[in-house]
CSV table of C-alpha atoms and ligand atoms in Angstrom, one decimal:
chain,number,residue,atom,x,y,z
P,1,MET,CA,-0.4,0.0,0.2
P,2,THR,CA,1.7,3.2,-0.9
P,3,ASP,CA,0.5,6.7,-1.0
P,4,HIS,CA,-1.0,7.8,-4.6
P,5,VAL,CA,-0.2,11.4,-7.2
P,6,HIS,CA,-2.5,11.8,-9.9
P,7,TYR,CA,-1.0,14.7,-11.9
P,8,GLY,CA,-3.0,16.7,-14.7
P,9,HIS,CA,-5.4,20.1,-14.4
P,10,ILE,CA,-6.9,20.7,-11.1
P,11,PHE,CA,-10.3,22.3,-10.3
P,12,HIS,CA,-11.9,22.2,-7.0
P,13,LEU,CA,-13.5,24.9,-5.0
P,14,ALA,CA,-11.2,24.9,-2.2
P,15,GLY,CA,-13.6,25.4,1.9
P,16,SER,CA,-16.9,25.5,2.3
P,17,PRO,CA,-18.4,28.1,-0.2
P,18,ARG,CA,-22.0,30.0,-0.3
P,19,ILE,CA,-23.3,28.3,-4.5
P,20,THR,CA,-22.2,33.6,-3.8
P,21,ASP,CA,-19.4,32.7,-3.2
P,22,ALA,CA,-18.4,29.5,-5.4
P,23,VAL,CA,-15.9,32.4,-7.5
P,24,ASP,CA,-13.7,33.5,-4.6
P,25,ALA,CA,-13.1,30.2,-3.9
P,26,LEU,CA,-12.7,28.6,-7.4
P,27,VAL,CA,-8.8,26.6,-7.5
P,28,SER,CA,-7.3,26.2,-10.4
P,29,THR,CA,-4.2,24.6,-11.0
P,30,PRO,CA,-2.3,23.6,-14.4
P,31,ASP,CA,0.0,22.0,-13.2
P,32,GLY,CA,-1.1,20.7,-10.7
P,33,ALA,CA,-1.0,17.2,-8.5
P,34,LEU,CA,-2.9,15.9,-5.9
P,35,VAL,CA,-1.9,13.1,-3.3
P,36,VAL,CA,-4.1,10.4,-2.4
P,37,GLY,CA,-2.2,8.7,1.1
P,38,GLU,CA,-3.1,5.0,1.2
P,39,ASP,CA,-6.7,5.1,3.4
P,40,GLY,CA,-7.6,6.5,0.2
P,41,THR,CA,-8.1,10.4,2.1
P,42,ILE,CA,-6.7,13.5,0.6
P,43,LYS,CA,-3.2,14.4,0.9
P,44,TYR,CA,-2.1,17.3,-1.0
P,45,ALA,CA,-3.9,19.2,-3.8
P,46,GLY,CA,-2.2,21.6,-4.8
P,47,GLU,CA,0.7,23.5,-8.2
P,48,ARG,CA,2.9,20.6,-9.0
P,49,SER,CA,6.1,22.0,-8.0
P,50,ALA,CA,5.3,22.5,-4.6
P,51,LEU,CA,4.3,19.1,-3.8
P,52,PRO,CA,6.2,18.7,-0.4
P,53,ALA,CA,8.6,16.3,-0.4
P,54,GLU,CA,7.5,13.8,2.2
P,55,PHE,CA,5.0,12.5,-1.1
P,56,ALA,CA,8.0,12.2,-3.8
P,57,SER,CA,7.6,8.3,-3.5
P,58,ALA,CA,4.1,8.0,-3.8
P,59,GLN,CA,3.3,6.3,-6.8
P,60,PRO,CA,2.9,8.3,-9.8
P,61,HIS,CA,-0.6,8.9,-12.0
P,62,GLU,CA,0.8,11.1,-14.9
P,63,HIS,CA,-2.3,12.5,-17.4
P,64,PRO,CA,-2.1,14.7,-19.9
P,65,GLY,CA,-4.1,16.6,-21.2
P,66,GLY,CA,-5.9,15.8,-18.5
P,67,TYR,CA,-8.6,17.4,-15.9
P,68,LEU,CA,-9.1,16.4,-12.1
P,69,ILE,CA,-12.1,17.8,-10.1
P,70,PRO,CA,-14.2,16.0,-7.7
P,71,GLY,CA,-16.9,14.2,-8.6
P,72,PHE,CA,-20.6,14.5,-9.5
P,73,VAL,CA,-22.9,14.2,-7.3
P,74,ASP,CA,-26.7,13.7,-8.6
P,75,THR,CA,-29.1,14.8,-6.4
P,76,HIS,CA,-32.5,13.3,-7.6
P,77,ILE,CA,-32.2,10.3,-9.7
P,78,HIS,CA,-35.2,7.7,-10.2
P,79,PHE,CA,-34.2,4.3,-10.1
P,80,PRO,CA,-37.1,2.4,-11.8
P,81,GLN,CA,-36.8,4.6,-14.3
P,82,THR,CA,-33.7,3.8,-15.9
P,83,TYR,CA,-35.3,2.3,-19.2
P,84,ALA,CA,-37.9,4.8,-19.3
P,85,GLY,CA,-35.6,7.9,-20.6
P,86,ASP,CA,-37.8,9.6,-23.2
P,87,SER,CA,-41.7,8.6,-22.9
P,88,TYR,CA,-43.3,9.9,-24.2
P,89,GLY,CA,-46.4,10.8,-23.1
P,90,GLY,CA,-48.8,12.9,-23.9
P,91,GLY,CA,-48.7,15.8,-21.6
P,92,GLN,CA,-46.8,17.9,-18.5
P,93,LEU,CA,-45.9,15.5,-15.3
P,94,LEU,CA,-49.8,13.9,-13.9
P,95,GLU,CA,-49.8,12.4,-17.6
P,96,TRP,CA,-47.3,11.0,-18.4
P,97,LEU,CA,-46.6,9.6,-14.8
P,98,ASN,CA,-50.2,8.1,-15.1
P,99,LEU,CA,-49.3,7.0,-18.1
P,100,CYS,CA,-46.0,5.8,-18.6
P,101,ILE,CA,-44.1,6.0,-15.1
P,102,PHE,CA,-46.2,4.2,-13.2
P,103,PRO,CA,-46.7,1.2,-15.8
P,104,SER,CA,-42.7,2.0,-16.6
P,105,GLU,CA,-42.5,0.9,-12.6
P,106,SER,CA,-44.5,-2.0,-12.1
P,107,LYS,CA,-41.9,-3.6,-14.0
P,108,PHE,CA,-40.0,-3.4,-11.2
P,109,ALA,CA,-42.7,-6.3,-9.2
P,110,ASP,CA,-40.4,-9.1,-11.5
P,111,PRO,CA,-36.8,-9.8,-9.5
P,112,GLU,CA,-34.9,-10.3,-12.9
P,113,PHE,CA,-35.2,-7.6,-14.4
P,114,ALA,CA,-34.6,-4.7,-11.6
P,115,GLN,CA,-31.6,-6.5,-10.5
P,116,ALA,CA,-30.3,-6.3,-14.6
P,117,ALA,CA,-31.6,-2.7,-14.2
P,118,ALA,CA,-30.1,-2.0,-10.6
P,119,VAL,CA,-27.1,-3.1,-13.3
P,120,GLU,CA,-28.0,-1.7,-16.2
P,121,PHE,CA,-28.4,1.8,-13.8
P,122,THR,CA,-25.1,1.0,-11.5
P,123,LYS,CA,-23.2,0.7,-15.1
P,124,ARG,CA,-24.8,4.1,-16.4
P,125,ARG,CA,-23.8,5.8,-13.4
P,126,VAL,CA,-19.8,5.3,-13.3
P,127,ALA,CA,-20.1,6.0,-17.7
P,128,ALA,CA,-21.4,10.1,-16.4
P,129,GLY,CA,-18.8,10.5,-13.4
P,130,THR,CA,-21.6,10.2,-10.4
P,131,THR,CA,-19.5,9.6,-7.4
P,132,ALA,CA,-22.8,10.0,-5.1
P,133,MET,CA,-26.1,10.0,-5.1
P,134,MET,CA,-29.6,10.6,-3.8
P,135,VAL,CA,-31.7,7.7,-5.1
P,136,PHE,CA,-35.5,8.1,-4.9
P,137,GLY,CA,-36.1,4.1,-5.4
P,138,SER,CA,-38.9,1.7,-7.1
P,139,ALA,CA,-41.8,0.5,-4.4
P,140,PHE,CA,-40.9,-3.0,-4.9
P,141,PRO,CA,-37.3,-4.5,-1.5
P,142,HIS,CA,-36.3,-6.9,-3.2
P,143,ALA,CA,-35.3,-4.2,-6.5
P,144,GLN,CA,-33.9,-1.9,-3.4
P,145,ASP,CA,-32.2,-4.4,-2.0
P,146,SER,CA,-30.6,-4.9,-6.2
P,147,LEU,CA,-29.5,-2.2,-6.4
P,148,PHE,CA,-27.9,-1.0,-2.8
P,149,THR,CA,-26.0,-4.5,-4.0
P,150,GLU,CA,-24.7,-3.2,-6.9
P,151,THR,CA,-23.7,0.3,-5.4
P,152,GLN,CA,-22.1,-1.9,-2.6
P,153,ARG,CA,-20.0,-4.4,-5.4
P,154,ALA,CA,-19.2,-0.7,-7.4
P,155,GLY,CA,-18.3,1.0,-4.4
P,156,LEU,CA,-20.4,4.2,-4.9
P,157,ARG,CA,-22.4,6.1,-2.5
P,158,ILE,CA,-25.9,6.1,-2.4
P,159,VAL,CA,-28.8,7.7,-0.5
P,160,SER,CA,-31.2,5.8,-1.5
P,161,GLY,CA,-35.6,4.9,-0.1
P,162,ARG,CA,-38.0,2.6,-2.1
P,163,GLY,CA,-40.8,5.4,-3.2
P,164,ILE,CA,-44.1,5.2,-0.7
P,165,GLN,CA,-47.1,5.3,-2.6
P,166,THR,CA,-50.5,5.1,-0.6
P,167,VAL,CA,-53.2,6.3,-3.0
P,168,GLY,CA,-53.2,6.7,-7.1
P,169,GLY,CA,-55.7,6.5,-9.8
P,170,ASP,CA,-54.8,1.9,-12.4
P,171,THR,CA,-52.2,2.1,-13.5
P,172,ALA,CA,-49.9,3.2,-10.1
P,173,LYS,CA,-52.4,0.5,-8.2
P,174,PRO,CA,-49.2,-2.0,-8.4
P,175,LEU,CA,-47.4,0.6,-6.5
P,176,LEU,CA,-49.0,1.2,-3.7
P,177,THR,CA,-49.7,-0.2,-0.2
P,178,SER,CA,-51.4,-0.3,2.5
P,179,GLU,CA,-50.5,2.7,5.0
P,180,GLU,CA,-49.0,0.0,7.5
P,181,GLU,CA,-47.2,-1.7,4.5
P,182,ALA,CA,-46.0,1.6,3.3
P,183,ILE,CA,-44.1,1.4,7.3
P,184,ARG,CA,-43.2,-1.1,7.7
P,185,LEU,CA,-41.2,-1.2,4.6
P,186,THR,CA,-39.6,1.4,5.1
P,187,ARG,CA,-39.1,0.7,8.3
P,188,ALA,CA,-37.4,-2.0,8.0
P,189,GLU,CA,-35.4,-0.8,4.2
P,190,ILE,CA,-33.6,1.4,7.7
P,191,GLU,CA,-32.8,-0.7,9.7
P,192,LYS,CA,-31.5,-3.3,6.9
P,193,TRP,CA,-28.9,-0.7,4.2
P,194,HIS,CA,-29.1,2.0,6.7
P,195,GLY,CA,-24.8,2.5,6.8
P,196,ALA,CA,-24.6,-1.7,6.3
P,197,ASP,CA,-21.2,-1.5,4.9
P,198,THR,CA,-19.6,-0.2,7.7
P,199,GLY,CA,-22.0,-0.7,10.6
P,200,ASP,CA,-21.8,3.4,11.1
P,201,PHE,CA,-23.3,6.1,8.6
P,202,ARG,CA,-20.9,8.3,9.7
P,203,THR,CA,-18.2,6.1,7.6
P,204,ALA,CA,-21.0,4.5,4.7
P,205,LEU,CA,-21.0,5.0,1.8
P,206,LEU,CA,-24.7,3.7,1.5
P,207,HIS,CA,-27.7,5.6,2.7
P,208,VAL,CA,-31.8,5.9,3.3
P,209,ALA,CA,-34.1,8.4,3.4
P,210,ILE,CA,-37.9,7.7,3.7
P,211,VAL,CA,-39.1,8.6,0.3
P,212,PRO,CA,-42.9,10.1,-0.3
P,213,ARG,CA,-43.3,9.8,-4.1
P,214,PHE,CA,-44.9,13.3,-3.3
P,215,SER,CA,-48.2,14.9,-1.3
P,216,LEU,CA,-50.8,13.8,-4.5
P,217,SER,CA,-49.5,10.0,-3.8
P,218,VAL,CA,-49.8,9.9,-0.2
P,219,THR,CA,-52.0,10.8,1.8
P,220,THR,CA,-52.1,13.0,5.4
P,221,GLU,CA,-52.0,9.8,7.1
P,222,THR,CA,-49.1,8.4,6.0
P,223,LEU,CA,-46.8,11.4,5.8
P,224,LYS,CA,-48.2,11.9,9.4
P,225,ASN,CA,-47.0,8.7,9.8
P,226,LEU,CA,-43.6,8.8,8.1
P,227,GLY,CA,-43.3,11.8,10.2
P,228,ASP,CA,-42.7,10.3,13.3
P,229,LEU,CA,-41.3,7.4,11.7
P,230,TYR,CA,-38.1,10.1,10.7
P,231,ASP,CA,-37.9,11.8,14.4
P,232,GLU,CA,-37.3,8.4,15.5
P,233,TYR,CA,-34.0,7.3,12.9
P,234,ARG,CA,-33.5,12.0,13.3
P,235,ASP,CA,-30.4,11.0,15.2
P,236,ARG,CA,-29.0,8.6,13.2
P,237,GLY,CA,-28.8,9.6,9.8
P,238,VAL,CA,-31.5,8.8,8.1
P,239,TYR,CA,-32.8,11.0,4.7
P,240,VAL,CA,-36.1,12.7,3.3
P,241,HIS,CA,-36.6,12.9,-0.3
P,242,SER,CA,-39.0,14.4,-2.2
P,243,HIS,CA,-40.8,15.6,-5.1
P,244,LEU,CA,-41.5,20.0,-4.5
P,245,ASN,CA,-43.2,22.0,-7.0
P,246,GLU,CA,-42.7,20.9,-10.3
P,247,ASN,CA,-45.9,21.9,-12.1
P,248,ASN,CA,-47.9,24.7,-11.9
P,249,ARG,CA,-50.8,24.1,-14.7
P,250,PRO,CA,-53.4,26.3,-13.7
P,251,GLY,CA,-56.6,24.4,-12.0
P,252,THR,CA,-55.0,20.7,-13.3
P,253,GLY,CA,-51.5,20.5,-12.1
P,254,GLU,CA,-49.7,18.9,-10.3
P,255,VAL,CA,-49.2,22.1,-7.5
P,256,ASP,CA,-53.5,23.5,-7.1
P,257,THR,CA,-54.4,19.7,-7.4
P,258,THR,CA,-52.5,19.3,-4.0
P,259,LYS,CA,-52.8,23.4,-2.5
P,260,GLU,CA,-57.1,21.6,-3.0
P,261,VAL,CA,-56.2,18.1,-1.7
P,262,TYR,CA,-54.5,18.7,1.4
P,263,GLN,CA,-56.6,21.9,1.2
P,264,VAL,CA,-53.4,23.9,1.6
P,265,ASP,CA,-51.7,27.6,0.2
P,266,SER,CA,-48.9,25.9,1.3
P,267,TYR,CA,-46.9,23.1,-1.7
P,268,LEU,CA,-43.9,23.1,1.5
P,269,ASP,CA,-46.5,22.4,4.3
P,270,THR,CA,-47.8,18.6,3.2
P,271,TYR,CA,-44.1,18.2,3.9
P,272,ASP,CA,-43.8,20.6,7.1
P,273,GLY,CA,-46.3,18.2,9.3
P,274,LYS,CA,-49.1,21.2,8.7
P,275,PHE,CA,-52.4,20.0,6.5
P,276,LEU,CA,-54.8,21.6,7.3
P,277,PRO,CA,-54.5,25.8,6.2
P,278,GLY,CA,-52.8,27.5,8.8
P,279,SER,CA,-52.9,24.7,10.8
P,280,GLN,CA,-49.7,24.9,13.2
P,281,VAL,CA,-49.6,20.6,14.1
P,282,GLY,CA,-50.6,18.0,11.9
P,283,GLY,CA,-48.1,15.7,12.7
P,284,LYS,CA,-43.2,15.9,12.3
P,285,SER,CA,-41.8,18.9,10.1
P,286,LEU,CA,-39.7,16.4,7.2
P,287,LEU,CA,-37.4,19.3,6.7
P,288,GLY,CA,-34.5,19.5,7.6
P,289,PRO,CA,-30.6,18.8,6.8
P,290,ARG,CA,-31.0,15.5,5.7
P,291,THR,CA,-34.0,16.8,2.8
P,292,ILE,CA,-33.8,16.9,-0.5
P,293,LEU,CA,-36.6,18.1,-2.5
P,294,ALA,CA,-36.5,18.3,-5.9
P,295,HIS,CA,-37.6,21.0,-8.0
P,296,CYS,CA,-39.2,23.7,-6.4
P,297,VAL,CA,-39.9,25.6,-10.1
P,298,HIS,CA,-42.8,27.7,-8.2
P,299,CYS,CA,-41.9,28.7,-4.5
P,300,GLN,CA,-43.3,30.5,-2.7
P,301,ASP,CA,-40.7,33.5,-1.2
P,302,ALA,CA,-41.6,32.7,2.7
P,303,GLU,CA,-41.2,28.1,0.8
P,304,LEU,CA,-38.3,29.1,0.1
P,305,ALA,CA,-37.3,31.1,3.3
P,306,ARG,CA,-38.6,28.1,4.8
P,307,MET,CA,-36.6,25.6,3.2
P,308,ALA,CA,-33.5,27.7,4.0
P,309,GLU,CA,-34.2,27.8,7.5
P,310,THR,CA,-34.5,24.3,8.2
P,311,GLY,CA,-31.1,23.4,6.0
P,312,THR,CA,-33.3,21.3,3.8
P,313,SER,CA,-32.0,21.0,-0.4
P,314,ILE,CA,-33.4,21.9,-3.2
P,315,SER,CA,-32.0,19.9,-6.3
P,316,HIS,CA,-32.3,21.9,-8.9
P,317,CYS,CA,-33.1,19.4,-12.5
P,318,PRO,CA,-33.1,21.7,-15.6
P,319,VAL,CA,-33.3,18.8,-18.0
P,320,SER,CA,-36.5,16.8,-17.2
P,321,GLN,CA,-38.5,20.5,-16.4
P,322,LEU,CA,-37.1,21.2,-19.6
P,323,PHE,CA,-38.3,17.5,-20.9
P,324,LEU,CA,-41.5,17.7,-19.1
P,325,GLY,CA,-42.5,21.8,-19.9
P,326,SER,CA,-41.7,22.0,-15.9
P,327,GLY,CA,-40.7,25.8,-16.5
P,328,THR,CA,-37.9,27.6,-14.7
P,329,MET,CA,-36.6,27.7,-11.4
P,330,PRO,CA,-36.0,31.4,-11.2
P,331,TRP,CA,-32.6,31.6,-10.6
P,332,LYS,CA,-32.3,35.2,-8.5
P,333,ARG,CA,-35.8,34.5,-6.4
P,334,THR,CA,-34.6,31.3,-5.2
P,335,VAL,CA,-30.8,31.7,-4.7
P,336,GLY,CA,-31.6,35.6,-3.0
P,337,SER,CA,-33.6,33.0,0.0
P,338,GLY,CA,-30.3,31.4,0.6
P,339,VAL,CA,-31.4,28.0,0.2
P,340,ASN,CA,-28.9,25.5,-0.6
P,341,ILE,CA,-29.1,24.4,-4.6
P,342,SER,CA,-27.6,20.6,-6.6
P,343,ALA,CA,-28.3,19.9,-9.5
P,344,GLY,CA,-30.9,16.4,-10.7
P,345,THR,CA,-30.9,14.6,-13.3
P,346,ASP,CA,-34.1,13.6,-12.4
P,347,PHE,CA,-33.4,10.4,-15.4
P,348,GLY,CA,-36.9,9.6,-16.8
P,349,GLY,CA,-38.1,12.7,-16.8
P,350,GLY,CA,-34.7,14.0,-17.3
P,351,ASP,CA,-32.9,12.3,-20.3
P,352,GLU,CA,-29.5,12.6,-19.5
P,353,TRP,CA,-27.5,11.2,-16.9
P,354,LEU,CA,-24.5,13.9,-16.9
P,355,ILE,CA,-24.8,16.7,-15.0
P,356,PRO,CA,-22.5,18.0,-16.8
P,357,ARG,CA,-25.3,18.9,-19.2
P,358,VAL,CA,-27.5,19.0,-15.9
P,359,LEU,CA,-25.5,22.3,-15.6
P,360,GLY,CA,-25.6,22.4,-19.7
P,361,ASP,CA,-29.0,22.9,-19.0
P,362,ALA,CA,-28.9,25.5,-16.3
P,363,PHE,CA,-26.7,28.1,-17.6
P,364,LYS,CA,-29.1,28.2,-21.2
P,365,GLN,CA,-32.4,27.5,-18.8
P,366,HIS,CA,-31.6,30.7,-16.3
P,367,ILE,CA,-29.5,32.8,-18.8
P,368,THR,CA,-33.5,33.3,-21.0
P,369,GLU,CA,-35.2,33.9,-18.1
P,370,PRO,CA,-37.1,37.2,-18.8
P,371,GLY,CA,-35.5,40.7,-18.8
P,372,ASP,CA,-33.5,41.5,-15.2
P,373,GLU,CA,-34.4,38.2,-14.1
P,374,GLY,CA,-31.7,36.5,-17.1
P,375,VAL,CA,-28.4,35.7,-15.6
P,376,SER,CA,-24.8,34.2,-17.5
P,377,MET,CA,-23.9,31.4,-14.2
P,378,HIS,CA,-20.7,32.0,-13.2
P,379,PRO,CA,-18.7,28.1,-13.8
P,380,ALA,CA,-18.0,28.5,-10.2
P,381,GLU,CA,-21.3,28.7,-9.7
P,382,MET,CA,-22.1,25.5,-12.4
P,383,LEU,CA,-19.6,23.3,-10.3
P,384,PHE,CA,-20.7,23.8,-7.0
P,385,LEU,CA,-24.3,23.1,-8.5
P,386,GLY,CA,-22.8,19.5,-9.7
P,387,THR,CA,-20.0,19.0,-6.4
P,388,LEU,CA,-19.8,20.6,-3.4
P,389,GLY,CA,-23.5,21.8,-3.0
P,390,GLY,CA,-24.5,18.1,-3.9
P,391,ALA,CA,-22.2,17.2,-0.3
P,392,ARG,CA,-23.8,19.7,1.2
P,393,ALA,CA,-27.0,18.9,0.1
P,394,LEU,CA,-26.3,14.9,1.2
P,395,ASP,CA,-24.9,16.4,4.6
P,396,MET,CA,-21.9,15.5,3.8
P,397,GLU,CA,-19.7,17.9,3.0
P,398,GLU,CA,-17.1,17.8,5.1
P,399,ARG,CA,-16.2,13.8,4.0
P,400,PHE,CA,-16.3,14.9,0.3
P,401,GLY,CA,-17.4,17.2,-2.1
P,402,ASN,CA,-14.0,19.0,-2.7
P,403,PHE,CA,-10.1,18.6,-2.7
P,404,ASP,CA,-9.6,20.1,1.2
P,405,ALA,CA,-6.3,18.0,2.7
P,406,GLY,CA,-8.1,15.4,5.4
P,407,LYS,CA,-11.6,14.4,2.7
P,408,GLU,CA,-12.4,11.1,1.1
P,409,ALA,CA,-11.3,11.4,-2.5
P,410,ASP,CA,-13.4,11.2,-4.6
P,411,PHE,CA,-12.4,12.6,-8.3
P,412,LEU,CA,-12.4,12.1,-11.4
P,413,VAL,CA,-9.5,12.1,-14.3
P,414,ILE,CA,-11.1,14.3,-17.4
P,415,GLU,CA,-8.6,13.1,-20.8
P,416,PRO,CA,-11.1,15.6,-23.7
P,417,ALA,CA,-12.3,13.4,-26.0
P,418,ASP,CA,-10.7,13.9,-29.6
P,419,ALA,CA,-13.7,17.0,-30.0
P,420,LEU,CA,-13.6,18.8,-26.8
P,421,ARG,CA,-9.6,18.2,-26.9
P,422,ALA,CA,-9.4,19.8,-30.0
P,423,THR,CA,-12.1,22.3,-28.5
P,424,LEU,CA,-10.0,22.8,-24.9
P,425,GLU,CA,-6.6,22.9,-26.9
P,426,ASN,CA,-7.9,26.2,-29.6
P,427,ALA,CA,-10.2,28.2,-28.1
P,428,VAL,CA,-9.4,32.1,-27.6
P,429,ARG,CA,-8.8,32.7,-24.4
P,430,ALA,CA,-8.6,35.9,-22.4
P,431,GLU,CA,-5.6,37.6,-21.7
P,432,ASP,CA,-6.9,38.5,-18.0
P,433,ALA,CA,-6.3,34.8,-16.8
P,434,ASP,CA,-9.0,35.0,-14.4
P,435,LEU,CA,-11.5,35.5,-17.0
P,436,ALA,CA,-8.5,32.7,-18.7
P,437,ARG,CA,-9.5,30.4,-16.1
P,438,ASP,CA,-13.3,31.2,-16.3
P,439,GLN,CA,-13.4,30.5,-19.9
P,440,THR,CA,-11.4,27.1,-19.9
P,441,LEU,CA,-13.3,25.2,-16.7
P,442,PHE,CA,-17.1,26.5,-18.3
P,443,GLY,CA,-14.9,25.3,-22.0
P,444,LEU,CA,-15.0,21.7,-19.8
P,445,LEU,CA,-18.3,21.7,-18.4
P,446,MET,CA,-20.4,22.7,-21.2
P,447,GLY,CA,-18.4,19.3,-23.1
P,448,ILE,CA,-18.1,16.6,-21.2
P,449,ARG,CA,-19.6,14.0,-21.9
P,450,GLU,CA,-19.2,10.0,-21.2
P,451,SER,CA,-16.3,10.1,-23.5
P,452,SER,CA,-13.9,11.9,-21.8
P,453,ILE,CA,-14.6,10.2,-17.6
P,454,ALA,CA,-11.8,8.7,-18.1
P,455,GLU,CA,-11.3,7.1,-14.9
P,456,VAL,CA,-13.5,7.7,-11.8
P,457,TYR,CA,-12.4,7.3,-8.0
P,458,VAL,CA,-15.0,7.2,-4.7
P,459,GLN,CA,-13.0,6.9,-1.6
P,460,GLY,CA,-9.1,6.6,-4.0
P,461,ARG,CA,-10.2,3.0,-5.5
P,462,ARG,CA,-11.2,3.1,-8.9
P,463,VAL,CA,-14.5,3.0,-10.0
P,464,THR,CA,-14.9,0.1,-12.6
P,465,ALA,CA,-18.1,-0.9,-13.1
C,501,LIG,N1,-43.5,13.9,-9.1
C,501,LIG,C1,-43.9,12.8,-9.3
C,501,LIG,N2,-43.4,11.5,-9.3
C,501,LIG,C2,-42.3,11.9,-10.6
C,501,LIG,C3,-40.8,11.7,-11.3
C,501,LIG,O1,-41.3,10.3,-10.9
C,501,LIG,N3,-40.8,12.2,-11.7
C,501,LIG,C4,-40.9,13.5,-11.8
C,501,LIG,N4,-40.0,14.2,-13.0
C,501,LIG,N5,-41.6,14.4,-10.4
C,501,LIG,C5,-42.6,13.7,-9.9
C,502,LIG,ZN1,-38.6,13.0,-9.8
């Protein structure tokens, strides 16, 4: 056993910045060295010329023309939609769910099918360089067993939980359980898989989340029971994951229907233990620093403020929001609220596995917001969304997400494939050094495809699933 040193162009965000400070935290070291100790943690990230003498005998890995960046973090993706990308549903969210998604997810009732999907899912995420994920799971416990088993075999990080549904129409029927069964199965999954690989959630790669699909797939009783369950497991690092304010088609869309069914003025209240208008009680809150809510396209200011206050994170999924016609998460207002924002593919609803494609669509979406709302995202903000912001959303920023010494070494070796290499080598760069740096990072993030992701590491171990 020995230390390893990778040589390449390092990009990461040092320290613990908010997204608004990402630019100041951006580190670019063109002739960089990244030392990974035999314990899988980062010992040094900096100039090659300043490599401390103690690492002189580390095993060298040269990556000429290559880049070293933190592993991507996808904070919202659907395992039972592994084969459901680009499903044509003739409508927006609710029609698409009923027509395409519930039937697709029902196929996971077959254990062999689910096992094959878990293998495929794991392969796809490795190809995409996604080292950590919040995974919206299958309704079927055997499918979740396959997912955790394959993830552990590969040596990747995961937080996942079975998708909980207790009400729904005909096509959702195979995915529904009784109220009691919903709690029993969720508890069983936590007991079986949460922290299972090391026996301690603080060092584990495998974690479990409580995952009510969305408020319309459950009842006040389910949410109340899940609040109690979460209260029991909160201190043991269990997570919560769901969707919020995704589709606002007037009258018949998700947001209006939720408000109608729950008789609330704020969709977020349903996850916050408030089920009746103006009620401060009803159940225990599902919000907190280990809760991630996907989309948040149509939030009220008070909802954003409450998420920020509780440490709840947003998974921003622009690829999916474009595909399902959900609209655009208002960038300035959402960032301005102080809530932590991360990036999600929402594969199924999204049709890309690559976090850089999510970052690219975020850029394109936010620059086209109307009037003064339009912003040209800084590439450091894009990097934040795809790496450090995701680690923070998973409440594991202390462990990974950048190259600060002592963190677990989750990183990617990017060896630009032909077209990207030619672009990066021949692009005109500004005279100004900071702008030239930003242009290079932007070109890299916009241009990465699976073919450029050469090596993937988690805790310093190469992942090759
Ligand atoms: N809301 C409830 N279920 C889903 C889902 O599967 N995908 C998306 N995008 N939104 C949802
Ligand atoms: Zn989703």
